[in-house]
Coordinates of C-alpha atoms in Angstrom, one line a residue:
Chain A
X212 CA 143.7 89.6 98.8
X213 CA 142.1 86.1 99.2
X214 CA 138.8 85.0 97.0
X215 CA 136.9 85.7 99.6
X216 CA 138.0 89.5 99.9
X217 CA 137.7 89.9 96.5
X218 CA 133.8 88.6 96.8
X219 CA 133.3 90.8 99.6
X220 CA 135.1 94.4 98.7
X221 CA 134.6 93.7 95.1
X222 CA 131.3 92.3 94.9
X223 CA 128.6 91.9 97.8
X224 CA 129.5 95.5 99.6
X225 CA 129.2 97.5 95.9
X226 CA 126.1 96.0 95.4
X227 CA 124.7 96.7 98.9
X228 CA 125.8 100.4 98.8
X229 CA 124.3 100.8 95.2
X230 CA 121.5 99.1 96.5
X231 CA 121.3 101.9 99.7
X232 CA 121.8 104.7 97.3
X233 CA 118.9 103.6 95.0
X234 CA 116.5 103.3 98.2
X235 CA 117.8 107.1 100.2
X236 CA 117.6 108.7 96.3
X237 CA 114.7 107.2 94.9
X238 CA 112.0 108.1 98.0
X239 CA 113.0 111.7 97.6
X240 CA 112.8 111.4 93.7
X241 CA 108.8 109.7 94.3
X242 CA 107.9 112.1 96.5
X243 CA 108.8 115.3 94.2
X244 CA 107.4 113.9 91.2
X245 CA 104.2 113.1 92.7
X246 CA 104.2 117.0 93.9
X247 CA 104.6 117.4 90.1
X248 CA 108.4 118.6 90.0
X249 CA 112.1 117.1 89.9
X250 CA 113.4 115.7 86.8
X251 CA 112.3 112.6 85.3
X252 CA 115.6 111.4 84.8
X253 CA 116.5 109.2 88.2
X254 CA 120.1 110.6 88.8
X255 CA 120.4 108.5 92.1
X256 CA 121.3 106.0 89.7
X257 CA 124.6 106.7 88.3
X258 CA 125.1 108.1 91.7
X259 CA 124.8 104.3 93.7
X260 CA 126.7 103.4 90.2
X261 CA 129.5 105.9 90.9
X262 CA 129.9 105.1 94.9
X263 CA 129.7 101.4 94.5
X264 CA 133.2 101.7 92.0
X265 CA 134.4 104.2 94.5
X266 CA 134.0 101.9 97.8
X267 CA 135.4 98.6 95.6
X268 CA 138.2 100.2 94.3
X269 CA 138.9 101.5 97.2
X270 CA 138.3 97.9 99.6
X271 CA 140.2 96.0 96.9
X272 CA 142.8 98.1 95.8
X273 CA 143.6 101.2 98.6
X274 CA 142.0 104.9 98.1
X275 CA 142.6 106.2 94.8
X276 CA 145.8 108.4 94.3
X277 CA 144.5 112.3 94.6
X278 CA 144.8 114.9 91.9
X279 CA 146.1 117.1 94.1
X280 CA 148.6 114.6 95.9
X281 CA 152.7 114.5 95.9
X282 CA 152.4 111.3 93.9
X283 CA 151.0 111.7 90.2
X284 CA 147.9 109.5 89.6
X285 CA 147.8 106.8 87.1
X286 CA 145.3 106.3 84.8
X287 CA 143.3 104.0 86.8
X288 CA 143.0 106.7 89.9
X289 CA 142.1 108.8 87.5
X290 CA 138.9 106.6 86.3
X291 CA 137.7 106.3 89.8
X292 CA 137.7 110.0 90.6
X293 CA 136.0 110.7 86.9
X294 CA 133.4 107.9 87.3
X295 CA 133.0 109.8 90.6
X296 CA 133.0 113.3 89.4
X297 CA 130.5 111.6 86.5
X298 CA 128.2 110.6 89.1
X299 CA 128.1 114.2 90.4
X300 CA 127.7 115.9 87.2
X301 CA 124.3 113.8 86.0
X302 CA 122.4 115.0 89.2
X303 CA 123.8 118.7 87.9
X304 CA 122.9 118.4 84.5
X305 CA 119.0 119.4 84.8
X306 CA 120.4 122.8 85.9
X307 CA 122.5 125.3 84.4
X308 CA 125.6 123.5 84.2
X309 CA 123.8 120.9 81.3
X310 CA 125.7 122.4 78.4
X311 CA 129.4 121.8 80.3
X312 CA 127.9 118.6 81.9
X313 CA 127.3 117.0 78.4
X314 CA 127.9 113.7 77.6
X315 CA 130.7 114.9 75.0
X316 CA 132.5 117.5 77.1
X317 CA 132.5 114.7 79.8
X318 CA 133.9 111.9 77.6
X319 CA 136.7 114.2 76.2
X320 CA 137.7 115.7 79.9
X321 CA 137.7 111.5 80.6
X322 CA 139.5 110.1 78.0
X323 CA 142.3 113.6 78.2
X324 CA 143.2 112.4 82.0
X325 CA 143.2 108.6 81.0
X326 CA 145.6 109.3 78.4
X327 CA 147.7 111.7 79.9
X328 CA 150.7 109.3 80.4
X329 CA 150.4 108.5 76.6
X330 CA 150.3 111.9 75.8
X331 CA 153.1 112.6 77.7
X332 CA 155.7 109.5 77.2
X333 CA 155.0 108.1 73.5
X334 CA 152.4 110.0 71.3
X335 CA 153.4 112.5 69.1
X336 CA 150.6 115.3 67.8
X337 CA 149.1 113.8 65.3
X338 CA 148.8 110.2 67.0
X339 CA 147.3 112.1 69.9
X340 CA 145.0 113.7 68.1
X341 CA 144.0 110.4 65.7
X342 CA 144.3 108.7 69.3
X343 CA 141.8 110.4 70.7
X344 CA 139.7 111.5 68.3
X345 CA 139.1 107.9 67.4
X346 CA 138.9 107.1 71.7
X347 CA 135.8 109.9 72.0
X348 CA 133.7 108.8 69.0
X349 CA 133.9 105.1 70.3
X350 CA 133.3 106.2 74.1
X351 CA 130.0 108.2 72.3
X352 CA 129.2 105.4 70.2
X353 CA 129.1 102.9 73.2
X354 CA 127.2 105.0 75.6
X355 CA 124.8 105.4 72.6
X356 CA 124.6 102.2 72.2
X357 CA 123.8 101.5 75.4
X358 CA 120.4 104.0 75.0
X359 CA 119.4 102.6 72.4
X360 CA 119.7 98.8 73.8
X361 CA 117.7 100.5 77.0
X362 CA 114.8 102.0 74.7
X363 CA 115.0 98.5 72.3
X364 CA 115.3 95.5 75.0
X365 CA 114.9 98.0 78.2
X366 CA 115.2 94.1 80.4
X367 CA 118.3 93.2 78.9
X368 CA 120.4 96.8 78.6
X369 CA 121.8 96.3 82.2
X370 CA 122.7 92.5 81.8
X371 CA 124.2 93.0 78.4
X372 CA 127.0 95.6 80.2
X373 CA 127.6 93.2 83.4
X374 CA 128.4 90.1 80.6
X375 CA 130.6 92.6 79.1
X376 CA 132.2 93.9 82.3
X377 CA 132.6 90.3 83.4
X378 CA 134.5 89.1 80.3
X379 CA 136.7 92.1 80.4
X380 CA 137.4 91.4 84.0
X381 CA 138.7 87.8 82.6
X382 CA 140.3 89.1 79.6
X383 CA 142.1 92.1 81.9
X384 CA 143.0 89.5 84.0
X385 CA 144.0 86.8 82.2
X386 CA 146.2 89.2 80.2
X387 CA 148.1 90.7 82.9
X388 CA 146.6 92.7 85.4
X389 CA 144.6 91.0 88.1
X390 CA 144.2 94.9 89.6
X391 CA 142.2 95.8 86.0
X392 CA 139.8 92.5 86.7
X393 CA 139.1 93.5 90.1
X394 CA 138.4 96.9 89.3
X395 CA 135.5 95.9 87.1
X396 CA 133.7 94.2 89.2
X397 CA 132.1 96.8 91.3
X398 CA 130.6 98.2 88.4
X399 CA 129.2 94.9 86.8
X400 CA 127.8 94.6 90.8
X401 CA 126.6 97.8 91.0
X402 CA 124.4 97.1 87.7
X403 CA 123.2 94.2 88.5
X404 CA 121.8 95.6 91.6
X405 CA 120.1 98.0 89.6
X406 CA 118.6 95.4 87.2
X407 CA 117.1 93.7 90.0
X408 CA 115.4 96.7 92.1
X409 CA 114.1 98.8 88.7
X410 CA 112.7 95.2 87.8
X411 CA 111.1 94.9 90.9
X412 CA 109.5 98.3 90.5
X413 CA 108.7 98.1 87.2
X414 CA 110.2 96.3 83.7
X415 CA 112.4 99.2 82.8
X416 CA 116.1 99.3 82.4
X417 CA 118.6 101.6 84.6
X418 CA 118.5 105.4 83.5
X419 CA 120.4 106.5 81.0
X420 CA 123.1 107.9 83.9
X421 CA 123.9 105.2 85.3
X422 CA 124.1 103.1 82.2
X423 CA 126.3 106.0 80.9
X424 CA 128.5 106.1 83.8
X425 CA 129.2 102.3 83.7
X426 CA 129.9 102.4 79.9
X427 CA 132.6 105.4 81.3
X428 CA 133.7 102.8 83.7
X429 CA 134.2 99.6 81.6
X430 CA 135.7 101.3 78.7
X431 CA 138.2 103.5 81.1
X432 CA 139.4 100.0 82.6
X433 CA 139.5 98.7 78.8
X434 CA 141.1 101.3 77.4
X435 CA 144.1 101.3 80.7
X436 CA 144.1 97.5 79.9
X437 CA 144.7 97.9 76.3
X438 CA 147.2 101.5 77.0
X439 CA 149.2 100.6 80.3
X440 CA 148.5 96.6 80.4
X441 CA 148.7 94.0 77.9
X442 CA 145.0 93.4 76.7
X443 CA 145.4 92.6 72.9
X444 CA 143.7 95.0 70.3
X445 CA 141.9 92.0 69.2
X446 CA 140.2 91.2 72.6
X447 CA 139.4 95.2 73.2
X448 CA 137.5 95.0 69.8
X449 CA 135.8 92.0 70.4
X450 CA 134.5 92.9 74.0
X451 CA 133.8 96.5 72.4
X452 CA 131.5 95.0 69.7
X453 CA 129.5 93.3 72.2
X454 CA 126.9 95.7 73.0
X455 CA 126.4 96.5 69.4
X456 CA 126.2 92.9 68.5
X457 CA 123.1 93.2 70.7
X458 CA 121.4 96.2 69.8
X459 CA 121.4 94.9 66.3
X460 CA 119.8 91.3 67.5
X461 CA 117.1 93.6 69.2
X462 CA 116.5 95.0 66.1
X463 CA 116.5 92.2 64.0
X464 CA 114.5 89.7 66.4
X465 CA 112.2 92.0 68.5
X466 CA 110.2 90.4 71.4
X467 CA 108.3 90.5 73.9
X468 CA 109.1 89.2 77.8
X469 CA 111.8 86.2 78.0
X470 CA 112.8 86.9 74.3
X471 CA 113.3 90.3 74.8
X472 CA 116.4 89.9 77.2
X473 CA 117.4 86.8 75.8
X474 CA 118.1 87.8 72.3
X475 CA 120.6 90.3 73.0
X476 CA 122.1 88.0 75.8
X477 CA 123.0 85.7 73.5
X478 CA 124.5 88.2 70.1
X479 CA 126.5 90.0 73.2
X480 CA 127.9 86.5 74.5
X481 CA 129.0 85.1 71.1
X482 CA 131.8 88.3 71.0
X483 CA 132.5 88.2 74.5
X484 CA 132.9 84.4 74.1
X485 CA 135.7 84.6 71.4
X486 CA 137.2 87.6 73.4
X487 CA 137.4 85.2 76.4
X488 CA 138.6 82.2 74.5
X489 CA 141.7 84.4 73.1
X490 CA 142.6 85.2 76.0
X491 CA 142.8 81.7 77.3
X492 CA 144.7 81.0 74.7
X493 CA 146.8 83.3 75.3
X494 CA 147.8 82.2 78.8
X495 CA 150.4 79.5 77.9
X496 CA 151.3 76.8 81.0
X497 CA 152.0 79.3 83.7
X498 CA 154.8 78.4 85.6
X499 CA 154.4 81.3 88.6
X500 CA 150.4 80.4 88.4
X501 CA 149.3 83.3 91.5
Chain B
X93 CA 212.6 128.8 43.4
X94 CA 213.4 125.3 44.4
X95 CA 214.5 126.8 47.5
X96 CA 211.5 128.5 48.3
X97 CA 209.7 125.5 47.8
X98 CA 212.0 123.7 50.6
X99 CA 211.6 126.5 52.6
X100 CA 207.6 126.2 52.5
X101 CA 207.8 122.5 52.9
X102 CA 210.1 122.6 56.0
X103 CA 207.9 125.2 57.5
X104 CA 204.7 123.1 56.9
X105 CA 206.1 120.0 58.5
X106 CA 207.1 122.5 61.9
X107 CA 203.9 123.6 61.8
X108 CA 202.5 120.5 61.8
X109 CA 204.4 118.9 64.4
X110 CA 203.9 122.0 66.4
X111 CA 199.9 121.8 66.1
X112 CA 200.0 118.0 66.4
X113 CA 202.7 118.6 69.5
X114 CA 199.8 121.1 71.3
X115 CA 197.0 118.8 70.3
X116 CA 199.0 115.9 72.5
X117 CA 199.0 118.3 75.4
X118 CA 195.4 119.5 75.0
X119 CA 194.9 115.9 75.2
X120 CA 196.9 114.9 78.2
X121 CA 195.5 117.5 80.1
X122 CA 191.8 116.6 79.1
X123 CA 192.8 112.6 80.3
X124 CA 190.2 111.8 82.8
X125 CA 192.0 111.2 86.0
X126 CA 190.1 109.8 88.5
X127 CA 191.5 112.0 91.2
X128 CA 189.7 115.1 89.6
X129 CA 186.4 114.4 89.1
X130 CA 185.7 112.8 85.8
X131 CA 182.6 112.0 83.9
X132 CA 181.5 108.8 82.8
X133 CA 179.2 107.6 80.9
X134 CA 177.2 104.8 82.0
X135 CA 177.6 101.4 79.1
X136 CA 174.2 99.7 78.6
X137 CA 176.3 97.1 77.6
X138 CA 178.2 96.3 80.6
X139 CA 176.0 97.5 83.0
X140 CA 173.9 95.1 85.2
X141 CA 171.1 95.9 87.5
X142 CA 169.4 92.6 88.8
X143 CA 166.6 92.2 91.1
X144 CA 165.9 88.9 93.6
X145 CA 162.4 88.6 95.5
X146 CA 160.9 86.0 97.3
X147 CA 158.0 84.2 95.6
X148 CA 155.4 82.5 98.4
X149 CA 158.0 82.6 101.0
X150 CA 159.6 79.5 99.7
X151 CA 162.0 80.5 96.9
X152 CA 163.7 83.6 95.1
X153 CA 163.6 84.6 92.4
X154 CA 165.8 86.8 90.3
X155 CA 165.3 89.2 87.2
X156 CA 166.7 91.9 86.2
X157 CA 166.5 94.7 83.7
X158 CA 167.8 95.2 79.9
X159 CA 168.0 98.9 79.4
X160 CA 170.0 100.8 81.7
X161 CA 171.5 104.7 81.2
X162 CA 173.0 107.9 82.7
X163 CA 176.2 109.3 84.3
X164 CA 178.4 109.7 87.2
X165 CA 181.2 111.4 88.1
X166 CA 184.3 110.7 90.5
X167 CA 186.6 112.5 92.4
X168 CA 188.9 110.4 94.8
X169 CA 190.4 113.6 96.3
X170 CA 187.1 114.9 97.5
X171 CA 184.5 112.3 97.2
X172 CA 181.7 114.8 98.1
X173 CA 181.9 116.4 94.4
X174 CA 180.9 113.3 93.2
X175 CA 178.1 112.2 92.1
X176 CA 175.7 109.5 90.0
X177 CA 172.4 109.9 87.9
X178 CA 170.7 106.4 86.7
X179 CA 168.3 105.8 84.4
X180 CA 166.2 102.4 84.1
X181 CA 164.0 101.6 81.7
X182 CA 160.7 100.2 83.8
X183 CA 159.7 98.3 80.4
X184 CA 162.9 96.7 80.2
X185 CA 162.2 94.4 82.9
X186 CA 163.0 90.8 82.0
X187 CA 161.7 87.8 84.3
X188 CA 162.9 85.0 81.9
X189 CA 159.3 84.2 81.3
X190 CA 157.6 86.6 78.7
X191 CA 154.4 86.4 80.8
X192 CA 155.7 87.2 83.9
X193 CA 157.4 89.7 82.4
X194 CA 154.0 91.1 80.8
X195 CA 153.0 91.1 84.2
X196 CA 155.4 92.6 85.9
X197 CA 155.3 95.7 83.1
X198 CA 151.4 95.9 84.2
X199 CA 149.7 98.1 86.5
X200 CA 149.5 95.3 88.9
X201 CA 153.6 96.6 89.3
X202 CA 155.7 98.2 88.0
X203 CA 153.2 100.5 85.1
X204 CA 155.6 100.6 83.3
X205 CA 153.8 102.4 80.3
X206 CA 152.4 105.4 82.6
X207 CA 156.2 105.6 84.9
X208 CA 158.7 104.4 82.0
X209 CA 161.9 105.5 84.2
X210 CA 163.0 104.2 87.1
X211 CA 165.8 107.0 88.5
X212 CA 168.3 107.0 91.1
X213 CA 170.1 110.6 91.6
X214 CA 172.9 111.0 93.9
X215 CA 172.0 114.3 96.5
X216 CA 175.4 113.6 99.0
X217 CA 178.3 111.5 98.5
X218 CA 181.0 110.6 101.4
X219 CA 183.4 108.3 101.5
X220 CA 182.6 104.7 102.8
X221 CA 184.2 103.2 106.1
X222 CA 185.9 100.4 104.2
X223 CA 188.5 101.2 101.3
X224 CA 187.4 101.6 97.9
X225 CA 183.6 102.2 99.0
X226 CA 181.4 105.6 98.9
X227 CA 178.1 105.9 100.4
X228 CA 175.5 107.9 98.1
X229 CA 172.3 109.2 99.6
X230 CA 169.9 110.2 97.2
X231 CA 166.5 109.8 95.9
X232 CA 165.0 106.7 93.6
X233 CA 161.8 107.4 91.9
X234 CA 159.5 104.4 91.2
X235 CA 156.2 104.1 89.5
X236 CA 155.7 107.9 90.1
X237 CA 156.7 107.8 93.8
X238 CA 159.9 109.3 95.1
X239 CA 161.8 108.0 97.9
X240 CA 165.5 108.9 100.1
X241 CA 167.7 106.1 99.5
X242 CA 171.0 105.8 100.7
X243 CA 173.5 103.1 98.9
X244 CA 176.9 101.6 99.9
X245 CA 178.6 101.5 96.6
X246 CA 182.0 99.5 96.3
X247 CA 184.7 100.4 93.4
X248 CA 185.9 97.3 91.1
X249 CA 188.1 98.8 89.2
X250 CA 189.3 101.3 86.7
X251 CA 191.8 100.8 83.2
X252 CA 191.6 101.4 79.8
X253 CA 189.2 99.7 78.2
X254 CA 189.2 97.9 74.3
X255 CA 189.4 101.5 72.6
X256 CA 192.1 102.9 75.3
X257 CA 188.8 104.6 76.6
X258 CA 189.0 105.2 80.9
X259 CA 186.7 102.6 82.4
X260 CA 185.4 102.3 85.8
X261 CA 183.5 100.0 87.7
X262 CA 181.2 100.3 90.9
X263 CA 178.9 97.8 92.3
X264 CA 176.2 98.0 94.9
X265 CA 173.5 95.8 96.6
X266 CA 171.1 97.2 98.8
X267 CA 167.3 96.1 99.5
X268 CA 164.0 98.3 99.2
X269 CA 160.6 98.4 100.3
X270 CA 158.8 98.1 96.8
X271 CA 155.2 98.8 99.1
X272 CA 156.8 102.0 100.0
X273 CA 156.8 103.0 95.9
X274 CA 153.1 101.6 96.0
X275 CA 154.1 98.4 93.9
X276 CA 152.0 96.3 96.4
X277 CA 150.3 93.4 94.4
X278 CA 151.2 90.1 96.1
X279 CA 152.5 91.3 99.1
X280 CA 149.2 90.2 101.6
X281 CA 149.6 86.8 100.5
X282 CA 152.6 87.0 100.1
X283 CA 153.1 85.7 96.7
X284 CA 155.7 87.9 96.5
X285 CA 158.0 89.4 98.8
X286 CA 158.0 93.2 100.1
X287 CA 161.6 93.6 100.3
X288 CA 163.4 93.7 96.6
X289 CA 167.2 93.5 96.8
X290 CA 168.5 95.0 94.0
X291 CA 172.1 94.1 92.6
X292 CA 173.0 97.1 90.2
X293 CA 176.9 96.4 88.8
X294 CA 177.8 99.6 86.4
X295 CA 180.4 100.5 84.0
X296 CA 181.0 104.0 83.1
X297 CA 183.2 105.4 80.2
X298 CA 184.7 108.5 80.8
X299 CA 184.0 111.1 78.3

């Protein structure tokens, strides 16, 4: 796949279709909360989130395997029907299905199927279960994180998790898997998108689904980079700390307008830059350089 | 009493030879003989399987993997009854350059962490046109996906090996599709060729 396929499936296309499904779910959305109903939530979100991964996976790297297929998925077919199942389950979860749908339930269901090949070939019980255990608080503690960056610096919550998907992109890649790096980007494109049209509308950061469902996203493809790839522990971390390196500048240098995204920007890069410099440095001359 | 004691040695050292005389037998009949359809045991040690690819069209390149198991069994009278069962470690795979090799571990090809084996198991056996050769249809399973393969395989040799053990040799080359097993990454721009031959050289001890 040449740079300019990569651009096109990977980038410019996700964003468009994001872009489509903000516009087709956001005119319904209007037009029941001005009749006084619908949630306030804007579900439509994590679903233009969810379709954008699906369609640049898909461009860059063929349809997902299916569940229900001759050949096993991997972990990284698995993400892309999760993210999509994700997408599905926020537009359900002002109904009855809320308590099933939960952020929790969702997470452990995710991070079960990710691991599944771990499970199966090298960790015994109580890895799995410290494994795991340790995987769901952190997937918790990220989409937190990401709420609370959205209710602190509500301009830079979106930005702060594209910087983060790009930097794993480079770290994935520069590591060992150029499929991993590619992967990511539909997601960062997909938020960015969002950034753009909520700030349009108004200064507000994506809903909480759709932030959710690309922290799902980014640390799936981190966690198979770091499982089934060769991302070091030290770069997961690092990229990892990122969005809680902002959420504490927010708190501890609160602005208003510029500032405001700024601040977190730049506490988020100064992980992600190590993360990215380790990596380089872990690329020695490369004598097949492709 | 001295007597007695003669008598009881004599009889110990008839019973010995008798046991030791039946143990001989048991064991001469238990000799694997390749014309009834031993087992063997595949060596790690002195068992090869190499890979060769083309790399942007312009040169090849060759690898090969360092951890390599199972069984086969023989049987020159009816070469139908025999059959093979190989193991390959997908992690094992060693491309000279520890990065490359990284790589090639990666989802990007082989995944080797989610699909650790890579497994050939005979389903038919008949004997080859030329002398000395078998062909073995049967199915190789790769990154998850499992595909017919049929395999010329040619005999080196057989003998006793450092520890008097039976040893035999086969040795097969054959090429595969690696887009078919959904290893894909480089084939559009040809980075790196679709077609994989494989060189697999295997020893076997029989049991």
């Amino acid at each position: 796949m040449s740079g300019a396929d990569v651009l096109l499936w990977g980038v410019l296309l996700p964003a468009a279709v994001a872009a489509l499904a903000w516009v087709a779910g956001r005119r319904p959305w209007l037009a029941e909360r001005a009749r006084g109903g619908g949630p306030t939530v804007r579900p439509f979100e994590a679903q233009a989130v969810a379709l954008a991964f699906l369609l640049g996976y898909a461009g860059q790297l063929g349809l997902p395997r299916a569940p229900w297929g001759e050949v096993p998925p991997a972990a990284q077919d698995w993400l892309v029907w999760i993210v999509l199942a994700a997408g599905v389950a926020y537009a359900l979860r002002a109904g009855r299905l809320r308590p099933l749908l939960s952020r929790p339930v969702l997470a452990a269901a995710a991070l079960a199927l990710l691991t599944r090949a771990m499970l199966r070939h090298h960790w015994d019980l109580p890895q799995a279960i410290g494994w795991l255990t340790g995987l769901w608080l952190g997937l918790l503690a990220c989409q937190a994180c990401a709420d609370a960056v959205a209710r602190r610096a509500p301009a830079a919550a979106a930005l702060v998790w594209v910087l983060t998907g790009f930097a794993l992109a480079l770290c994935a890649g520069l590591s060992g898997s150029a499929k991993l790096a590619q992967a990511a980007a539909p997601v960062c494109a997909a938020l960015c998108t969002l950034w753009v049209l909520d700030s349009r509308s108004a200064p507000t950061a994506p809903a909480a689904g759709a932030l959710a469902l690309s922290v799902l996203a980014l640390f799936g493809l981190g966690l198979i980079a770091f499982l089934y790839s060769s991302l070091p522990g030290r770069e997961a971390l690092l990229l990892g700390s990122a969005p809680f390196a902002a959420l504490g500048a927010s708190f501890l240098w609160a602005g208003e307008g510029r500032r405001q995204v700024l601040v977190p920007l730049a506490a988020a890069l100064i992980p992600l830059s190590l993360a990215v410099l380790s990596a380089l440095g872990g690329v020695r001359s490369d004598p097949y350089g492709y | 009493m001295n007597h007695h004691a003669k008598t009881s040695a004599v009889g110990g050292v008839a019973l010995s030879l008798l046991i030791g005389a039946a143990a001989l037998a048991r064991g001469a009949a238990l000799a694997p003989d390749p014309a009834d359809g031993a087992q063997y045991t595949i060596d790690a040690t002195h068992s090869n399987v190499l890979f060769k690819v083309s790399h942007f069209r312009s040169s090849l390149y060759y690898g090969r993997f360092n951890e390599v198991s199972g069984e086969f069994t023989f049987d020159a009278a009816d070469p139908a009854a025999s059959s093979v069962r190989m193991v390959v470690r997908a992690d094992s795979v060693d491309a000279k350059v520890e990065n490359l090799s990284k790589h090639l571990r990666s989802p990007d090809f082989l995944d080797a962490t989610q699909f650790p084996e890579i497994v050939f198991e005979s389903k038919s056996v008949e004997a080859g046109e030329a002398p000395d050769t078998l062909e073995v249809s049967g199915e190789l399973t790769l990154r998850g996906v499992t595909r017919p393969l049929t395999v010329t395989v040619e005999k080196v040799g057989e003998g006793p090996g450092m520890r008097g053990a039976r040893l035999m040799g086969w040795h097969a080359r054959f090429t595969i599709d690696r887009g078919e097993f959904g290893v894909d990454y480089g084939i559009e721009r040809g980075a790196v060729g679709r077609e994989v031959e494989l060189i697999v050289s295997v020893e076997g001890h029989a049991r």
